[in-house]
XYZ file of C-alpha atoms in Angstrom:
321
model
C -25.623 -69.014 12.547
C -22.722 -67.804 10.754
C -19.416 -68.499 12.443
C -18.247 -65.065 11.368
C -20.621 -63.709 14.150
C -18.908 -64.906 16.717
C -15.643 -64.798 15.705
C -15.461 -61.876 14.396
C -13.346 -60.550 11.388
C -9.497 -59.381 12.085
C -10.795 -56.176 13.675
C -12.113 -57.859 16.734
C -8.978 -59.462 18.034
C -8.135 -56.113 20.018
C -11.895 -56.564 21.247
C -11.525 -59.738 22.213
C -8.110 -58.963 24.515
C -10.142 -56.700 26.649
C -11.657 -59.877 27.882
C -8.616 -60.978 29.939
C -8.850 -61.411 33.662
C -6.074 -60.655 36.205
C -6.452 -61.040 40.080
C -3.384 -59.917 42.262
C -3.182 -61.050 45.940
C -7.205 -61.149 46.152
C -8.821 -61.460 49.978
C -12.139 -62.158 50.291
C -13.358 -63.195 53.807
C -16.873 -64.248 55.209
C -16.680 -63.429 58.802
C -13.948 -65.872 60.061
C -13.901 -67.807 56.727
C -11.562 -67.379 54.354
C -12.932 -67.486 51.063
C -10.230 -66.110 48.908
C -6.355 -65.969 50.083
C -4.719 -63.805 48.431
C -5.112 -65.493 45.333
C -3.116 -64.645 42.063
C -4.213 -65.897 38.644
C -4.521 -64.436 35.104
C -7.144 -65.501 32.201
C -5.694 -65.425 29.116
C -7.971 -65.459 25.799
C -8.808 -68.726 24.674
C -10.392 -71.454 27.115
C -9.934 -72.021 30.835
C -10.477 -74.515 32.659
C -11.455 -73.225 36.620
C -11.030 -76.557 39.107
C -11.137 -76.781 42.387
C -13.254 -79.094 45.398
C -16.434 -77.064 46.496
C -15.995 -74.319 48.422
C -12.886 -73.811 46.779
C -13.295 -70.033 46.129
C -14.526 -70.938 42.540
C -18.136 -69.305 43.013
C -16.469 -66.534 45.908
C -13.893 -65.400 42.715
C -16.311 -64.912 39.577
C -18.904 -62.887 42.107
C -15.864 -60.328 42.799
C -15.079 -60.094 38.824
C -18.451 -59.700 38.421
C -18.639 -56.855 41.513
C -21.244 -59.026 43.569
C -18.958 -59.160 46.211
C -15.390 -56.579 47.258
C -13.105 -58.142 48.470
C -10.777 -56.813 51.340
C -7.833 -56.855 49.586
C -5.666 -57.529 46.122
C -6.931 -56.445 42.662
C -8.964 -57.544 39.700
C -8.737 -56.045 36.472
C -10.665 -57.014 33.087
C -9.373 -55.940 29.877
C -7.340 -53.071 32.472
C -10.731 -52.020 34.057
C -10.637 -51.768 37.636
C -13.663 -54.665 39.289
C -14.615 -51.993 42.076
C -14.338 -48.699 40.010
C -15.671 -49.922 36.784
C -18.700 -52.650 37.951
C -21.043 -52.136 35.067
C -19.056 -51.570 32.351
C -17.388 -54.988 33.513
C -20.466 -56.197 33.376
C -21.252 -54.995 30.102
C -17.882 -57.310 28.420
C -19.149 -60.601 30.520
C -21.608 -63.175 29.716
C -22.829 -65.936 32.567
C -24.112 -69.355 31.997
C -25.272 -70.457 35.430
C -25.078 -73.992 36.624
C -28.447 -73.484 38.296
C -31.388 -72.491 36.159
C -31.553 -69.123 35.055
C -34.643 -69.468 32.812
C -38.769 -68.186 32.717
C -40.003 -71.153 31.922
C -43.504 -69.638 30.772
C -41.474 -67.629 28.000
C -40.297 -68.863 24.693
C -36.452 -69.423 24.178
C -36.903 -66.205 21.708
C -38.662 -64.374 24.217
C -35.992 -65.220 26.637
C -32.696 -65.147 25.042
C -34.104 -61.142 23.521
C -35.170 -60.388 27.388
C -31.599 -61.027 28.241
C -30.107 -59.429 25.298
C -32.161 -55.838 26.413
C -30.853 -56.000 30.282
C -27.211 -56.276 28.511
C -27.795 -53.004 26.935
C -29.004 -53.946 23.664
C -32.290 -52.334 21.768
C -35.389 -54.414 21.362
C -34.904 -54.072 17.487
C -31.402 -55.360 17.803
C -32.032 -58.174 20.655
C -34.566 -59.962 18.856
C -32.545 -60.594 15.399
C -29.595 -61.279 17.832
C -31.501 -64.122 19.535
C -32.837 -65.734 16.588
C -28.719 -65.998 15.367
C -27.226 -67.292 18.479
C -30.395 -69.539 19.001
C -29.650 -71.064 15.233
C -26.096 -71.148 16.800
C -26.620 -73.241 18.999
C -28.797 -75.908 17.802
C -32.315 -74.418 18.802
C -34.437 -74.347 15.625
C -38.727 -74.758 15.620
C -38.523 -75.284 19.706
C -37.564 -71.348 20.232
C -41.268 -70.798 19.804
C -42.078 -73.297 22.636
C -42.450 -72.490 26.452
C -39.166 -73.752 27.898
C -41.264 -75.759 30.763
C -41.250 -77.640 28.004
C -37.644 -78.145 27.034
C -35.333 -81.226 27.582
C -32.649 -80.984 29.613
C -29.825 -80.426 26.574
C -32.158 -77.858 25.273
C -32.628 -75.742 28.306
C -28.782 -75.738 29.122
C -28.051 -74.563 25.051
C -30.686 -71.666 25.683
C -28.609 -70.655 28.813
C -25.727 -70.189 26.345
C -27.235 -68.105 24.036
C -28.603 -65.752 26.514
C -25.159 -65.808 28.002
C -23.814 -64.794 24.058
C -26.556 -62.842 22.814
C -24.584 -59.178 23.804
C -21.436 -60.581 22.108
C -19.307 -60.429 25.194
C -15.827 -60.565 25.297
C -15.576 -62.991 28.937
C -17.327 -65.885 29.324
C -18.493 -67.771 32.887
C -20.079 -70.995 31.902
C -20.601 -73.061 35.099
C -21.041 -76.351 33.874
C -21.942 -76.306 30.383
C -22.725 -79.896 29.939
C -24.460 -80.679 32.974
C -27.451 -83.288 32.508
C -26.842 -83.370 29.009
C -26.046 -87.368 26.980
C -22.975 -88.010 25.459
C -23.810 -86.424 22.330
C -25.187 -83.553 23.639
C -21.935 -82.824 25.855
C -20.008 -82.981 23.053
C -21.752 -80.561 20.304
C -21.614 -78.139 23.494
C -18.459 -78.640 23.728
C -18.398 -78.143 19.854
C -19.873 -74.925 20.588
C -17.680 -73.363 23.078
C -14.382 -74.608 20.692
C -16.099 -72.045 18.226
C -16.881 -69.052 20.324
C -13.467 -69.120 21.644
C -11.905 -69.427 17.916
C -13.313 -65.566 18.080
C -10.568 -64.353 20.277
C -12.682 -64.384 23.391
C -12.112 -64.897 27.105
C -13.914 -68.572 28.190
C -13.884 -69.335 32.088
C -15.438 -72.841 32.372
C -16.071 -75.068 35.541
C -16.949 -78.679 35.435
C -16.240 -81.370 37.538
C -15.985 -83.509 34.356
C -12.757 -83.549 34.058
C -12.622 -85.388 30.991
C -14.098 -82.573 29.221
C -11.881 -79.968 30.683
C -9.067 -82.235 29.108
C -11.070 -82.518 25.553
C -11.210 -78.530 25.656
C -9.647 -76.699 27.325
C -6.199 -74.614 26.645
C -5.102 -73.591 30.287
C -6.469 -74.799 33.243
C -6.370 -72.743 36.649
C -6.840 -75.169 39.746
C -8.021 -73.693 43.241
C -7.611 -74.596 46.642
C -8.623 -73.329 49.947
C -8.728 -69.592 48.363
C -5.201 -70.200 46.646
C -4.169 -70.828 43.542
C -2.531 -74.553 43.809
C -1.370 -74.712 40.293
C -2.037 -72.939 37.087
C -0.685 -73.083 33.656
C -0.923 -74.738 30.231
C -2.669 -78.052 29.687
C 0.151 -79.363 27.782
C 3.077 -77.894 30.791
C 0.933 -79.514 33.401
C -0.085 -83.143 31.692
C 3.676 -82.955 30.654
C 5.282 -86.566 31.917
C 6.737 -86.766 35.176
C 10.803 -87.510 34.961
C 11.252 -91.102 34.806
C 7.120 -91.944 34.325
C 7.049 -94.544 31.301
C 4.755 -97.075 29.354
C 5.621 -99.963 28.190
C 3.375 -102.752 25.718
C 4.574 -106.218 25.411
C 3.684 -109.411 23.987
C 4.232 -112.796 24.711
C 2.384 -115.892 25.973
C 1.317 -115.996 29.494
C 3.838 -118.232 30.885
C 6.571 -115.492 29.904
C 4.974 -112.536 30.941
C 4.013 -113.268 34.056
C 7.869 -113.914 35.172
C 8.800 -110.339 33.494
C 5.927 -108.430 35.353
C 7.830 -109.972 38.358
C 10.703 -108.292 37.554
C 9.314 -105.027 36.603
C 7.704 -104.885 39.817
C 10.813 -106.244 41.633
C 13.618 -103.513 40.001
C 11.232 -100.995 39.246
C 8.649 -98.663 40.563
C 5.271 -100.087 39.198
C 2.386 -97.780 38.813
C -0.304 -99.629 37.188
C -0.730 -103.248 35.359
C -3.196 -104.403 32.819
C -3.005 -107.148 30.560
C -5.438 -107.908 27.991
C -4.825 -111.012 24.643
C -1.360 -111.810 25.029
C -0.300 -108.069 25.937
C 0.798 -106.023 29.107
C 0.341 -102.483 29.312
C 2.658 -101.346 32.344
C 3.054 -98.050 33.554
C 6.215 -97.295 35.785
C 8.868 -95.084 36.661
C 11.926 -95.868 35.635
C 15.109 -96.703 38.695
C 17.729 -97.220 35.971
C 18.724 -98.009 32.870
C 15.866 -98.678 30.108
C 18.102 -101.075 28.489
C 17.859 -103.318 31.741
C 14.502 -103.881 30.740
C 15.034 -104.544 26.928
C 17.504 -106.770 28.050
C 15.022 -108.708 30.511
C 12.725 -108.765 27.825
C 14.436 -110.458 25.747
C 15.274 -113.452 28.381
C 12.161 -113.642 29.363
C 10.956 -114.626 25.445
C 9.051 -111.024 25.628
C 8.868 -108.579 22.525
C 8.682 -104.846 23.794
C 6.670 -103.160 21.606
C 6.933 -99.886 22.951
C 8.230 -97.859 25.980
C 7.322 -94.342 25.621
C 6.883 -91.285 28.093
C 3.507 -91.666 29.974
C 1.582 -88.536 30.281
C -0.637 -87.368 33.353
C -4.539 -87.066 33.500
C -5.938 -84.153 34.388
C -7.248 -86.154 37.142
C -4.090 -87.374 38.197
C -2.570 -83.650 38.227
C -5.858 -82.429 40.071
C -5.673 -85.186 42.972
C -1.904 -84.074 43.942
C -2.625 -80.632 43.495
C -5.840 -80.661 45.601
């Protein structure tokens, strides 16, 4: 499939902006439960990374854009459309990859992925050259005339994204996109979602890979208990904490082990790993750097490096959660 297709020529970016999500002071309660607390968060275009423990509000949230559920309170807006006043034309701008299977396994992927394409609105003459491009898209070639009962894993979960595609929306819910799927399966999907969002378009995705969230994604939205526990840019939230460093050194054995002493002794020693004659240390720093050049050097040590240590999005996910 042409890239152009989903990216769309200069025209589109406007089109692509309507896909932006804001939610202001959202409630959503289940009897005594509260599912959503007034929670506050904004989508921009590009991809999103939606984290949070289960029961979270992840699955409570995307129902209310999507106008499954109201909520008691707050707002949600897509592209300025109101989520209560404006349900199926909302629904109209947003495709949904499930984590669950969506699919009719007697059907073809072509059958399918054109079924789809006609509840969103489209025309069966237009669905069914639609499917056969976004199936090309992503990956599904001879196999769209199969029954999907008899699909792989990786091949069912790329026909979920072309019938979540296949009306050219400008929002996108995938719910873990690489889910059962091998190493290089996970990352041409990933591959694939790097592309659709290169067409100016709106990507929500939640994964509990986190690693993949980090390989992807360009804001990440973590949720806790209903609330919003920290939001922003990858690169604002991995940045390094004051003070947080890495340092490689070399030297034999019998010298190293006396200056990992003294790192550990003067400083505040986060993690330790030595591997051929090198330590890899990462600390926070309780003075000077030169105190440790300095100890280095007495010790028979060469410092190869001491740099700023960035956080995992593990690491920022743990204290946020």
């Amino acid at each position: 499939m042409n890239d152009a297709l989903m990216t769309g020529g200069q025209g589109d970016v406007d089109k692509g902006a309507e896909g932006n999500v804001t939610a202001k002071d959202v409630v959503m309660r289940y009897g005594n439960i509260m599912a959503l607390d007034h929670l506050s968060m904004e989508i921009p275009t590009g991809i999103v990374g939606l984290l949070g423990p289960n029961g979270a509000g992840k699955s409570t949230f995307i129902k209310a854009v999507l106008g499954l559920v109201e909520p008691q309170g707050g707002t949600i807006t897509v592209g300025g459309l109101d989520s209560r006043q404006n349900v199926l034309t909302i629904r109209d701008k947003v495709g949904y990859m499930p984590e669950h299977d969506c699919l009719v396994e007697v059907m073809t992927g072509v059958e399918l992925v054109s079924y789809f394409g006609m509840i969103s609105g489209m025309s069966k003459n237009d669905s069914i050259p639609r499917s056969h491009e976004v199936l090309d898209f992503v990956g599904i070639g001879e196999e769209r005339y199969r029954p999907i009962s008899s699909y792989s894993t990786g091949m069912k979960q790329r026909v979920k994204l072309a019938q979540a595609i296949v009306h050219d929306p400008n929002l996108l819910f995938l719910d873990e996109p690489t889910n059962g799927m091998d190493p290089l399966g996970r990352e041409e999907m990933l591959d694939l979602i790097e592309r659709i969002a290169a067409g100016h378009k709106s990507i929500l995705v939640s994964s509990h890979i986190l690693q993949d969230m980090e390989r992807v994604c360009e804001h990440v939205i973590i949720i806790n208990n209903g609330r919003a526990v920290a939001q922003g840019s990858l690169k604002n939230l991995l940045g390094a904490q004051e003070g947080r460093m890495k340092l490689v050194a070399r030297g034999v054995p019998e010298d190293l082990a006396p200056f990992v002493k003294y790192l550990e002794r003067e400083q505040r020693v986060i993690s330790t790993s030595e591997e051929h004659g090198q330590v890899t240390v990462v600390l926070i720093l309780r003075g000077p750097s030169g105190d440790i050049f300095a100890a280095a050097k007495n010790a028979g040590v060469q410092v190869r490096s001491l740099t700023a240590d960035l956080s995992t999005l593990e690491e920022v996910f743990i204290r946020s959660v």
